[in-house]
Coordinates of C-alpha atoms and ligand atoms in Angstrom, one line a residue:
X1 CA 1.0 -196.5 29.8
X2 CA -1.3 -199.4 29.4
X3 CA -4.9 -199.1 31.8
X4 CA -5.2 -201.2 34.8
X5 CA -7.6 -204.0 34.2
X6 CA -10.5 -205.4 35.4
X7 CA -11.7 -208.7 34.9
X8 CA -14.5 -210.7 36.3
X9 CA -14.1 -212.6 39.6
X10 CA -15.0 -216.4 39.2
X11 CA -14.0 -218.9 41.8
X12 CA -12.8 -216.6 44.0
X13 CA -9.7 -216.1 41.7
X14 CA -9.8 -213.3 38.2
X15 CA -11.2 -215.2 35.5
X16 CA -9.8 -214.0 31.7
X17 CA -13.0 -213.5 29.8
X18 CA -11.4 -214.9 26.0
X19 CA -14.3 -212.5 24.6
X20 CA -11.7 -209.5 24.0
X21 CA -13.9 -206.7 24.4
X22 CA -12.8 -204.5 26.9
X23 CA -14.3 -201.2 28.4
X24 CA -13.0 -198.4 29.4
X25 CA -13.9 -197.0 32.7
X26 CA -14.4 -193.2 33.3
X27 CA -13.4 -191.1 36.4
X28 CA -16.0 -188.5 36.1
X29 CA -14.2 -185.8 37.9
X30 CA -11.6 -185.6 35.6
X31 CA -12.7 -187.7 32.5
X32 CA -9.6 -189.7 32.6
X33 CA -10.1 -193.7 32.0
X34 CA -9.3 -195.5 35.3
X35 CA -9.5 -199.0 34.2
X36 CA -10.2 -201.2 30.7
X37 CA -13.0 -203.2 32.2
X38 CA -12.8 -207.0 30.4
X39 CA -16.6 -207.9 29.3
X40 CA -17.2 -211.5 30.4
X41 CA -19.4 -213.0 27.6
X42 CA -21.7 -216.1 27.6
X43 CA -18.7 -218.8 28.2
X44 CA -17.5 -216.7 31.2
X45 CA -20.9 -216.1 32.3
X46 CA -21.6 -220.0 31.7
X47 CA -17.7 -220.7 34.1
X48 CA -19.5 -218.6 37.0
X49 CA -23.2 -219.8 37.0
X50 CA -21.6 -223.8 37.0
X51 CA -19.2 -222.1 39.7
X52 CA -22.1 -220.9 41.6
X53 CA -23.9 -224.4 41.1
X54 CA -20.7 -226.1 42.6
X55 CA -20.7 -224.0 46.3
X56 CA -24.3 -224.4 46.6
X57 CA -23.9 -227.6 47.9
X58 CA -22.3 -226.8 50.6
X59 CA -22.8 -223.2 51.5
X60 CA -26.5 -224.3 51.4
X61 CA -25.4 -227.5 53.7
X62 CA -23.9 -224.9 56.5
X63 CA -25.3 -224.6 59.5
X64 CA -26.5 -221.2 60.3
X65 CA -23.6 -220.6 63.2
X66 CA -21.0 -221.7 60.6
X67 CA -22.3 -219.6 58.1
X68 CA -22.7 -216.2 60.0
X69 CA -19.2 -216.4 61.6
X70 CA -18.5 -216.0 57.9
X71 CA -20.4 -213.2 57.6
X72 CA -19.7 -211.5 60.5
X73 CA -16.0 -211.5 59.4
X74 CA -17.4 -209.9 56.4
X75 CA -18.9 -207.2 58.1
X76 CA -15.6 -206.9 60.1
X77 CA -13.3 -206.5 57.0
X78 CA -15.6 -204.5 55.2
X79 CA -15.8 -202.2 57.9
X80 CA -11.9 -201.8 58.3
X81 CA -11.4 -201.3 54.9
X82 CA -14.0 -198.7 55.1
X83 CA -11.5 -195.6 54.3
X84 CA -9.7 -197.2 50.9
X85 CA -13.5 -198.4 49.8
X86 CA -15.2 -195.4 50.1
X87 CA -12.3 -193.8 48.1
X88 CA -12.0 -196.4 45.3
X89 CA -15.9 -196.0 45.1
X90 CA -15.7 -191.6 45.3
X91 CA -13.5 -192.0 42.4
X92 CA -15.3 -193.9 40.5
X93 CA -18.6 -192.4 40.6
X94 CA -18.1 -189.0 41.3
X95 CA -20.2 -189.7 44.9
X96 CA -18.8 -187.1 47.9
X97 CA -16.1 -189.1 49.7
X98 CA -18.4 -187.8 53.3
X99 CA -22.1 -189.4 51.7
X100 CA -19.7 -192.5 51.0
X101 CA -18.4 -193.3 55.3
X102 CA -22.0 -193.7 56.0
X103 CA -22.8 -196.0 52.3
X104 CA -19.6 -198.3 53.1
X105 CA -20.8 -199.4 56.5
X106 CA -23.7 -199.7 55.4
X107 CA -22.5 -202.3 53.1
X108 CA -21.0 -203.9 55.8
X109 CA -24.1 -203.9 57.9
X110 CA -26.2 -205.4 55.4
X111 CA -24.3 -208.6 56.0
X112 CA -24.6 -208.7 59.7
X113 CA -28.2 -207.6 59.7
X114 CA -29.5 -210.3 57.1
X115 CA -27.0 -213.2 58.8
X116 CA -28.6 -212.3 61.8
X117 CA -32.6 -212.9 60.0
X118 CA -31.3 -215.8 58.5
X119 CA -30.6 -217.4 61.9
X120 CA -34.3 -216.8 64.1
X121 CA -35.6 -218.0 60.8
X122 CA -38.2 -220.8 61.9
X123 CA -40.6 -223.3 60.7
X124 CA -44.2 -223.9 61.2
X125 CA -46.2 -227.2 62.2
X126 CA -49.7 -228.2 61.6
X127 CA -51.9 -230.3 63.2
X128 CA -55.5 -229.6 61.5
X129 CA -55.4 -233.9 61.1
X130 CA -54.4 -234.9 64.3
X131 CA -53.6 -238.4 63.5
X132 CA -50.3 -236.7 61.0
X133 CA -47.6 -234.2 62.1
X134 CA -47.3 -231.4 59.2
X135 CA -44.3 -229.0 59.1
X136 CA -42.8 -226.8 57.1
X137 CA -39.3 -226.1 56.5
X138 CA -36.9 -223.4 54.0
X139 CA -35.0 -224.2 52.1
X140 CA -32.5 -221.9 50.4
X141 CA -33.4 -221.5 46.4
X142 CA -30.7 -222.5 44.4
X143 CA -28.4 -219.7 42.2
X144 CA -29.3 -216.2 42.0
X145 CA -28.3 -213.7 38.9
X146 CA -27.8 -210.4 40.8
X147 CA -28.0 -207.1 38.7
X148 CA -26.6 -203.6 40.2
X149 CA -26.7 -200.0 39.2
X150 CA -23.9 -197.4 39.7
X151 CA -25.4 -194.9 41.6
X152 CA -24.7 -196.5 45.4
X153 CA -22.3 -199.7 44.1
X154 CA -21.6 -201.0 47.3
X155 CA -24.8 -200.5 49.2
X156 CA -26.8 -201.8 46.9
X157 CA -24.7 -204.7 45.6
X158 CA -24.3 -205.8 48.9
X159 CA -27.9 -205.9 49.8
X160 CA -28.6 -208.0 46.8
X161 CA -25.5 -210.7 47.5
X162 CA -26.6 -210.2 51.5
X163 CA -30.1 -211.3 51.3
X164 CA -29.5 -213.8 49.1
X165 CA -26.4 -215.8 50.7
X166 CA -27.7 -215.0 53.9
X167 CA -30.3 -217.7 53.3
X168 CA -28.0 -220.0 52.1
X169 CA -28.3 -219.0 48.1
X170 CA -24.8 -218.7 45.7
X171 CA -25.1 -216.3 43.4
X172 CA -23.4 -214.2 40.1
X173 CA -23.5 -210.6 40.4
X174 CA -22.9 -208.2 37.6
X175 CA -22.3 -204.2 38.9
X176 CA -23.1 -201.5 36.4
X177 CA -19.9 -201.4 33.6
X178 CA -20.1 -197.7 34.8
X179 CA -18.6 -198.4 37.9
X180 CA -17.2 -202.3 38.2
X181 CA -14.0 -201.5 41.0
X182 CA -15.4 -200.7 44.5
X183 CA -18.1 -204.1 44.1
X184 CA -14.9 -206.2 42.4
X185 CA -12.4 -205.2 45.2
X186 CA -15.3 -205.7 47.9
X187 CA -15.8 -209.4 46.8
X188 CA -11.8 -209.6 47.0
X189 CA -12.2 -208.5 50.7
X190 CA -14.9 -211.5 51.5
X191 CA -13.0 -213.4 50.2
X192 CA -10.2 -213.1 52.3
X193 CA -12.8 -212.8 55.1
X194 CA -13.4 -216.5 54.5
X195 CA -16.0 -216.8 51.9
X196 CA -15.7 -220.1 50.3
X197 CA -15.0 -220.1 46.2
X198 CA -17.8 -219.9 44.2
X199 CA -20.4 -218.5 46.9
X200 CA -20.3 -215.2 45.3
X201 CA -19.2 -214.6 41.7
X202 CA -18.9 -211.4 39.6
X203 CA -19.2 -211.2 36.1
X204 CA -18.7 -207.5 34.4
X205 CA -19.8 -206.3 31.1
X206 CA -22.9 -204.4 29.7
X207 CA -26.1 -205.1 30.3
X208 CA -27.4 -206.6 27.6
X209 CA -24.2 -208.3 27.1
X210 CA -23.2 -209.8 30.2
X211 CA -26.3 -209.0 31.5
X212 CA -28.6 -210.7 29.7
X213 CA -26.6 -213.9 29.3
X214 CA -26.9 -214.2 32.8
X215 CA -31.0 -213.6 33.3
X216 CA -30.6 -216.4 30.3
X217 CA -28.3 -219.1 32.0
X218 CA -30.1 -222.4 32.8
X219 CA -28.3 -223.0 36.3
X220 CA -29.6 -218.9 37.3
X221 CA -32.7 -220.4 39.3
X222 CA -34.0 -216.3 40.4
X223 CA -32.7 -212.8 39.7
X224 CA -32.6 -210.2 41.8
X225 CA -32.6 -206.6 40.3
X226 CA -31.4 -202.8 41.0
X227 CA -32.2 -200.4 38.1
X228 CA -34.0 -198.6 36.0
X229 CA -37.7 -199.4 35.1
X230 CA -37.8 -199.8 31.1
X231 CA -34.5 -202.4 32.2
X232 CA -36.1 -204.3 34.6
X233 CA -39.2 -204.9 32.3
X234 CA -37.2 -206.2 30.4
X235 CA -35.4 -208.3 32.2
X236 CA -38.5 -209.7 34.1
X237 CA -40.2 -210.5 30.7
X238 CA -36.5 -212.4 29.3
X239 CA -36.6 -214.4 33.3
X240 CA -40.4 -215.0 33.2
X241 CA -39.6 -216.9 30.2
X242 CA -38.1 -219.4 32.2
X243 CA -40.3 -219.2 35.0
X244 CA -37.4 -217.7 37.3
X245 CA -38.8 -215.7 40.4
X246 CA -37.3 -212.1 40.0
X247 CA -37.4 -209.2 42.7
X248 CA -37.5 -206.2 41.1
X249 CA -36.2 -202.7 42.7
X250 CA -36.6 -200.1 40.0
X251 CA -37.2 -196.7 39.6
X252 CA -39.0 -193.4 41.3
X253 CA -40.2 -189.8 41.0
X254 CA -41.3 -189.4 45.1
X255 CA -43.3 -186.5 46.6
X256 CA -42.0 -184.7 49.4
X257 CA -45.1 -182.9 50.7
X258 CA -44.2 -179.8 53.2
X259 CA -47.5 -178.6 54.9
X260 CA -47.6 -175.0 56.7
X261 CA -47.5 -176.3 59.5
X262 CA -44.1 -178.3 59.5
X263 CA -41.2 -177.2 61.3
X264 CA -40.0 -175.4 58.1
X265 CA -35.8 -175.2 59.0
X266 CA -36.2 -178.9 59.2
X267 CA -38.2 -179.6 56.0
X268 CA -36.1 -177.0 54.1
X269 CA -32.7 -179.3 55.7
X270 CA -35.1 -182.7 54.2
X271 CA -36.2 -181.8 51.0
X272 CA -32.3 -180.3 50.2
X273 CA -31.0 -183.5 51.7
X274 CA -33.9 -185.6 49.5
X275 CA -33.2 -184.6 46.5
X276 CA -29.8 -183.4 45.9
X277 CA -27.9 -186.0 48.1
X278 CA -25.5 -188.7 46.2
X279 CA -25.8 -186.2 43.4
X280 CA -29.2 -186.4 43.0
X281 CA -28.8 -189.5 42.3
X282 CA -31.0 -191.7 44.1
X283 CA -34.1 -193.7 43.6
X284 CA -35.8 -192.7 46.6
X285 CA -34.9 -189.1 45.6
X286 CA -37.3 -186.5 46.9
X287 CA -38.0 -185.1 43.4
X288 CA -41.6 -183.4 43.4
X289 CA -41.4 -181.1 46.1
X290 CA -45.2 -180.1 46.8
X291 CA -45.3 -177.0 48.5
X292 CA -48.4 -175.3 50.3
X293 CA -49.0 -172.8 49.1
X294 CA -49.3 -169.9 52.6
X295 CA -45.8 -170.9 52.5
X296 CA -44.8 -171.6 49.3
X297 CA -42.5 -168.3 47.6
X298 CA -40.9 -168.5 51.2
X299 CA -39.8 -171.7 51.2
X300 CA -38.9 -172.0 47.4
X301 CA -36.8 -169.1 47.9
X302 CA -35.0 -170.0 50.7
X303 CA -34.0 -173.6 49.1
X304 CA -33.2 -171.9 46.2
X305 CA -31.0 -169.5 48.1
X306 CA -29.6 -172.9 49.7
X307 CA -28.9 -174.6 46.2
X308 CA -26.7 -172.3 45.2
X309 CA -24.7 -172.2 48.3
X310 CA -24.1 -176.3 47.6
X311 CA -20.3 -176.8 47.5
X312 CA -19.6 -178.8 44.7
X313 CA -15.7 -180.1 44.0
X314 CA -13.3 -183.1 43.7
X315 CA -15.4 -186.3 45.2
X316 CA -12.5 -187.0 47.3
X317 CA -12.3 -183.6 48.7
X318 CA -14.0 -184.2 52.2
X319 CA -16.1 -180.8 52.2
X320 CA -17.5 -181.1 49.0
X321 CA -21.3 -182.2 49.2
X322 CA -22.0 -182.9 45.3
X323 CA -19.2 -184.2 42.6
X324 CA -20.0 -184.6 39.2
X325 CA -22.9 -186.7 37.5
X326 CA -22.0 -190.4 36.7
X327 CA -20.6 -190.1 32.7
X328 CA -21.4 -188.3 30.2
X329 CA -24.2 -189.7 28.5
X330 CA -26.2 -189.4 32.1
X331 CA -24.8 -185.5 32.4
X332 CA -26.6 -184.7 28.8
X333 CA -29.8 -186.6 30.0
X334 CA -29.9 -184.7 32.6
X335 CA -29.7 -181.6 31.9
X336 CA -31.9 -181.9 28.3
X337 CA -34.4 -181.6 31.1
X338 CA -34.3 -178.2 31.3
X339 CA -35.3 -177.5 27.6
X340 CA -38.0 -179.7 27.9
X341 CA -39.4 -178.1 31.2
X342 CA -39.0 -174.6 29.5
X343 CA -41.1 -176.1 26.8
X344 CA -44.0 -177.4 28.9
X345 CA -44.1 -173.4 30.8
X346 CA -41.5 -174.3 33.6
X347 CA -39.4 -171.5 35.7
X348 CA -36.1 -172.1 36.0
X349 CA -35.3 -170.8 39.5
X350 CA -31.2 -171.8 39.1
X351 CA -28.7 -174.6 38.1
X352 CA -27.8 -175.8 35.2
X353 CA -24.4 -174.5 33.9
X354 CA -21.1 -175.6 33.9
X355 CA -20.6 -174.4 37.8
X356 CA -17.5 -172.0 37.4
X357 CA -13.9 -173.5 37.9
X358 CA -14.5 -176.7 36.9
X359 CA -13.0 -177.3 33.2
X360 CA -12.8 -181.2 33.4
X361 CA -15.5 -183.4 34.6
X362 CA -19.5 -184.3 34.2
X363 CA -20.6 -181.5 37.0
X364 CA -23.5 -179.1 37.0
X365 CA -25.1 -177.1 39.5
X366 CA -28.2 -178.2 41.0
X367 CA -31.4 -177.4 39.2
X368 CA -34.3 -176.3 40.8
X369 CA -37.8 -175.7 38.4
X370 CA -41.1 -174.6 39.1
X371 CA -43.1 -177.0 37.5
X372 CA -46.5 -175.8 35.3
X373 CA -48.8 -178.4 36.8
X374 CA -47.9 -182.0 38.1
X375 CA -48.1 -183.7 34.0
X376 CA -45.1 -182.0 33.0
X377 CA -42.8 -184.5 31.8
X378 CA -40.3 -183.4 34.9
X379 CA -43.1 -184.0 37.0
X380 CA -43.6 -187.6 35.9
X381 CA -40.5 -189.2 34.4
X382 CA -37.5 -190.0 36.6
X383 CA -34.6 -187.4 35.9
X384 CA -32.3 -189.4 38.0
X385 CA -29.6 -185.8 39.1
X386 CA -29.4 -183.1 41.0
X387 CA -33.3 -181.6 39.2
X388 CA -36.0 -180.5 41.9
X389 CA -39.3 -180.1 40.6
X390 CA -41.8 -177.7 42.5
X391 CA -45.3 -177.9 42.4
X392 CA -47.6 -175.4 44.7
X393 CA -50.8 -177.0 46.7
X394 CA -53.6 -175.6 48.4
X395 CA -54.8 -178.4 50.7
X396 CA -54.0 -182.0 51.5
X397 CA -56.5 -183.6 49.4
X398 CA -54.8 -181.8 46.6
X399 CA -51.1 -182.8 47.8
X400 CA -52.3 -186.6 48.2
X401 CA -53.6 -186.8 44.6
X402 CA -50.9 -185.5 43.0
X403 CA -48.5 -187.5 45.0
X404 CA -50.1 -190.4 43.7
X405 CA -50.6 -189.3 40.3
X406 CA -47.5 -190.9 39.0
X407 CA -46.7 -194.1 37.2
X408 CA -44.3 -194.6 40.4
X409 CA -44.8 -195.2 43.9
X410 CA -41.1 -195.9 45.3
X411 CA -41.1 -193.7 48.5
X412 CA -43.3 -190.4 49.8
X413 CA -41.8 -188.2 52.0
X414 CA -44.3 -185.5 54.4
X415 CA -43.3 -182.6 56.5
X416 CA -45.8 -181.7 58.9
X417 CA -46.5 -181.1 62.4
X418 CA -50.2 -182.3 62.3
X419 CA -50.6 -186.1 63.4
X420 CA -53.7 -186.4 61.1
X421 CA -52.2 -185.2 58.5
X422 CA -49.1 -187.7 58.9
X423 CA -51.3 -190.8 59.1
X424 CA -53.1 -189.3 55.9
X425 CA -49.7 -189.6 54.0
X426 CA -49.2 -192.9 55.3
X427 CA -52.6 -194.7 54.9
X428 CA -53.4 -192.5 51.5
X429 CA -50.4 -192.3 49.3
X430 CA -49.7 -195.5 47.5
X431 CA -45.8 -195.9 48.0
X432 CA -43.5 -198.6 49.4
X433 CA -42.1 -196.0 51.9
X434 CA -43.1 -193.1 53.8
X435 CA -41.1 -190.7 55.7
X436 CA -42.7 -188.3 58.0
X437 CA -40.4 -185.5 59.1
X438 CA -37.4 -188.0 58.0
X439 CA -35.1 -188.1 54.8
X440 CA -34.0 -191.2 53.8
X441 CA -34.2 -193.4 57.2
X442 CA -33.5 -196.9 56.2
X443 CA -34.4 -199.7 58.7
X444 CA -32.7 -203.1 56.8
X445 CA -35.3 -205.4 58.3
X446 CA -38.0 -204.0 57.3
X447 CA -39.6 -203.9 53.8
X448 CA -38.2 -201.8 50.9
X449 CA -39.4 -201.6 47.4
X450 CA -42.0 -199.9 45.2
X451 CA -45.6 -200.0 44.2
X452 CA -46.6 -199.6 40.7
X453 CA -43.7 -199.0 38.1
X454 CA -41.3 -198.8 41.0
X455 CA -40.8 -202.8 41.6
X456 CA -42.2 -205.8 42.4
X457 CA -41.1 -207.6 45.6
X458 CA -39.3 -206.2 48.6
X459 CA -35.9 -206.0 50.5
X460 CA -36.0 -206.5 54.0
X461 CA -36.4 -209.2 56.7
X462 CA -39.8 -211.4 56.1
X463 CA -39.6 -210.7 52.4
X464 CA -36.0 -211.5 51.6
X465 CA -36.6 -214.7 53.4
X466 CA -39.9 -215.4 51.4
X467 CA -38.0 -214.3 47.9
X468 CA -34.2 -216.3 48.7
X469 CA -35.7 -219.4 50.2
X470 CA -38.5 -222.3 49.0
X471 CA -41.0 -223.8 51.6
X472 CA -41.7 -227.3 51.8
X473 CA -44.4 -228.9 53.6
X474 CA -43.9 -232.5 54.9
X475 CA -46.3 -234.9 56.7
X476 CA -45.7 -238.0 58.7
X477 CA -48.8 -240.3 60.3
X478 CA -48.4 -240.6 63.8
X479 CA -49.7 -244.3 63.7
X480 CA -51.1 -247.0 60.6
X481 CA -53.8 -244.8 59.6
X482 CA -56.2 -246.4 56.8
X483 CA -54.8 -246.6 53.6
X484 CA -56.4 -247.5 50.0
X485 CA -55.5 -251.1 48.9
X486 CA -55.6 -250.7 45.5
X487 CA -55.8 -254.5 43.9
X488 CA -56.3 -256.3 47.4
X489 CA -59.7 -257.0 46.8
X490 CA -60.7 -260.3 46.2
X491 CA -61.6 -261.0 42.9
X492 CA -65.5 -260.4 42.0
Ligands
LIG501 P1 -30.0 -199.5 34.4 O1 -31.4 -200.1 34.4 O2 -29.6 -198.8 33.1 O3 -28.9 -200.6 34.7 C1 -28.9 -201.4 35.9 C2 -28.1 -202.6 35.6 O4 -28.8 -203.4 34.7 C3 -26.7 -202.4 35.1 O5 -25.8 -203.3 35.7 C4 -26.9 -202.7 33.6 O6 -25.7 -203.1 33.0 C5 -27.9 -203.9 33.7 N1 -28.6 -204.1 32.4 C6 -29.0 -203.2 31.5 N2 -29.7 -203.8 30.5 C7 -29.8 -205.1 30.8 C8 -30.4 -206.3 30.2 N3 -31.0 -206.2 29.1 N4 -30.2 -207.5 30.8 C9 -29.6 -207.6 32.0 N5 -29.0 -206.5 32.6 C10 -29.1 -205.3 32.0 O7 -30.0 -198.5 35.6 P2 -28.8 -197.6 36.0 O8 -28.8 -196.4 35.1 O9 -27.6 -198.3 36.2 O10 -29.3 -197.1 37.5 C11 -30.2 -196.1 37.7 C12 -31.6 -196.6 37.9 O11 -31.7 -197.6 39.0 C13 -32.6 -195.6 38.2 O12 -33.8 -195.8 37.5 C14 -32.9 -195.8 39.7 O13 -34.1 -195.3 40.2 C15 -32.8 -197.2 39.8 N6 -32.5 -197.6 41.2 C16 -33.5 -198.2 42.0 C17 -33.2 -198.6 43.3 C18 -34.3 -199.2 44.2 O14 -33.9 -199.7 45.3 N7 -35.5 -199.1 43.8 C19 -32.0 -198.3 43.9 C20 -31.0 -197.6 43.1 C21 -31.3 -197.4 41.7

């Protein structure tokens, strides 16, 4: 029986991609291909940026009422069609259909939250020379490239199409070839919520395919990025080329510090959550848990003893809290992490096999090391799975530097009961985001993104409005002021 496919979406309508090169498309659970994916090369990428070019005419035209009823109907059919997302989505990357409810509306939220910015979005005026009025209006930008990752499809492929239409941008997304169907069949649904043709396009392929085409395309006026570091470098360098903005969300290795003094049931509930949710994989995974150390062979022992109670099973399966890893390339990856923390005087404290039962699919039971000291490589490169790396601490000072001590600086996480302590962490550890006796709380308005190797430029109200729009300054005299008369001079 031939494979279902999928194609790129240009126009609002499929678009056959003459390139020929198809994909397959993995269901990691049971390694069975779910789709041939159709990679749209430069002439279909070329059909969707001109597509792009064509709505933003109008889209950018719209008043802001118009606009947002549009969006709003998003949010409404995206939120109705919650169930059969969240399950095309589960299947396709492995993600437990119960993390998935919550990552599905918040999909849909993104597009009521940033259609709601985009409309108490104001000017400014000026009167510093009183005989002009000066004022300042946005503009939206022109056509964004959008670039996703597979880990969270539809929450983070929304937020990049949300904060950039929002504002009155078009863009051309391309979602990881890993996992093309839940961001394809979303696009379908705004569609029939009202979106006009062209508004939002998808092109799907590989990166450096598809991908790159697309950074390259002479009508992409900015990209805006979801991925790995060593990818977005070079992405930024190939846009930079062409003096395109870019927004860069890339990767992390966070520090979740727990102090003695934190309410330990909760922090032992955090850290669990922090690292091992969607999989363990996450950017703002918790992945350096610094412990302290009047604490530390309690605590380590009890979230070890918690690891291995993690029920792991079918995605779909509503009680299962971790499926398998993405595909298989990302499964080996991951776990050649353990060899190399054995090698640089690691404990493995558990995880790591084939968890029993499970013949088919990319799963493994969560790993938990004790690290040697914080410049082991699991200590400082991203893993990216279900890999928590302890470290032991004597007093904040200590747990501060080594948070920072990392080419990253995504998010920080800090369990503590001590105020001081908490406004420490936030004032001393250089990171984008820092929860204090929180995992994961995401506020969509305000900013999100990383320090250091962890991104440039940042999600959220005020800075998606500074990134998706141009300001432009005009000024009008009030009455004749005094100009230069240039050649009315008699002659001398
Ligand atoms: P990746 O960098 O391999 O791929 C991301 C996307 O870029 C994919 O769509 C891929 O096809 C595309 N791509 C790859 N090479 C390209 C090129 N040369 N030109 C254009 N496009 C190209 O990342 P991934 O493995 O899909 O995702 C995991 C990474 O994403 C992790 O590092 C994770 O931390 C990061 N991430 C960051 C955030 C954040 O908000 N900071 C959120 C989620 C994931």
């Amino acid at each position: 029986m031939s494979l279902p496919l999928a194609t790129s979406l240009i126009d609002g309508k499929p678009d056959r991609s003459l390139s020929g090169h198809t994909l397959e498309v993995i269901d990691p659970a049971r390694e069975e291909a779910l789709c041939a994916l159709e990679e749209a090369d430069e002439a279909a990428v070329d059909r969707a940026a001109r597509s792009a070019r064509r709505a933003f005419a109008a889209w950018s035209a719209m008043g802001t009422d118009q606009r947002n009823d549009i969006l709003f109907a998003i949010h409404d059919r995206l939120i109705a069609e919650a169930e059969p997302l969240a399950a095309l989505e589960a299947r396709t990357t492995g993600l437990p259909v119960r993390n998935l409810a919550g990552l599905v509306r918040r999909a849909a939220i993104n597009f009521r939250s940033f259609a709601e910015v985009a409309s108490t979005l104001s000017g400014e005026t000026y009167v510093q020379n009183p005989d002009y009025l000066t004022y300042v209006t946005r503009e939206a930008k022109g056509v964004a490239g959008l670039i996703s990752p597979w880990n969270a499809p539809l929450a983070l492929s929304s937020m990049r199409i949300a904060t950039c239409i929002a504002f009155g941008n078009t863009c051309v997304l391309k979602p990881s070839e890993y996992t093309p169907q839940s961001v394809l069949r979303m696009v379908e649904l705004m569609h029939e919520a009202g979106l006009p043709e062209g508004v939002v396009n998808v092109v799907n392929g590989r990166g450096q395919v598809t991908g790159a085409a697309l950074v390259d395309h002479p009508e992409v006026d900015m990209v805006g990025f979801t991925g790995g570091t060593s990818t977005g470098r070079a992405i930024m360098a190939a846009a930079g080329r062409r003096l395109k903005p870019s927004i860069m969300e890339l990767g992390g290795k966070s520090a979740a510090i727990v102090c003695a003094d934190a309410d330990l049931e909760r922090a032992l509930d955090g850290t669990l959550a922090g690292i091992y949710a969607s999989n363990g994989q996450q950017c703002l995974g918790g992945s350096r848990i610094l412990v302290q150390r009047t604490i530390a062979d309690r605590f380590i022992a009890d979230f070890v003893a918690r690891t291995r109670a993690i029920r792991i099973g079918d995605p779909l399966d509503p009680a299962t809290e971790m499926g398998p890893l993405a595909y298989a390339g990302h499964r080996d990856r991951v776990l050649s992490y353990l060899d190399i923390a054995r090698a640089q005087g690691a404990e493995v404290l558990c995880g790591g096999e084939r968890p029993a039962g499970f013949d088919k699919g990319y799963y493994v039971e969560p790993i938990a090391v004790l690290a040697k000291d914080n410049a082991s490589r699991v200590c400082q490169e991203e893993i990216f799975g279900p890999f928590a790396s302890f470290l032991v601490f004597d007093t904040i000072d200590e747990a501060i530097a080594i948070a920072n001590a990392s080419d990253f600086g995504l998010v920080a996480y800090a369990w503590t009961s001590n105020l001081a302590t908490a406004m420490r962490c936030s004032r001393e550890i250089r990171a984008g985001t820092i929860w204090i006796n929180t995992p994961m709380m995401r506020e969509l308005r305000a900013p999100f993104g990383g320090y250091k190797d962890s991104g440039t430029g940042r999600d959220g109200a005020t800075s998606s409005a500074d990134f998706f729009t141009e300001l432009k300054t005009t000024s009008i005299p009030l009455r004749d002021v005094a100009l230069p008369q240039f050649g009315a001079a008699p002659p001398i």
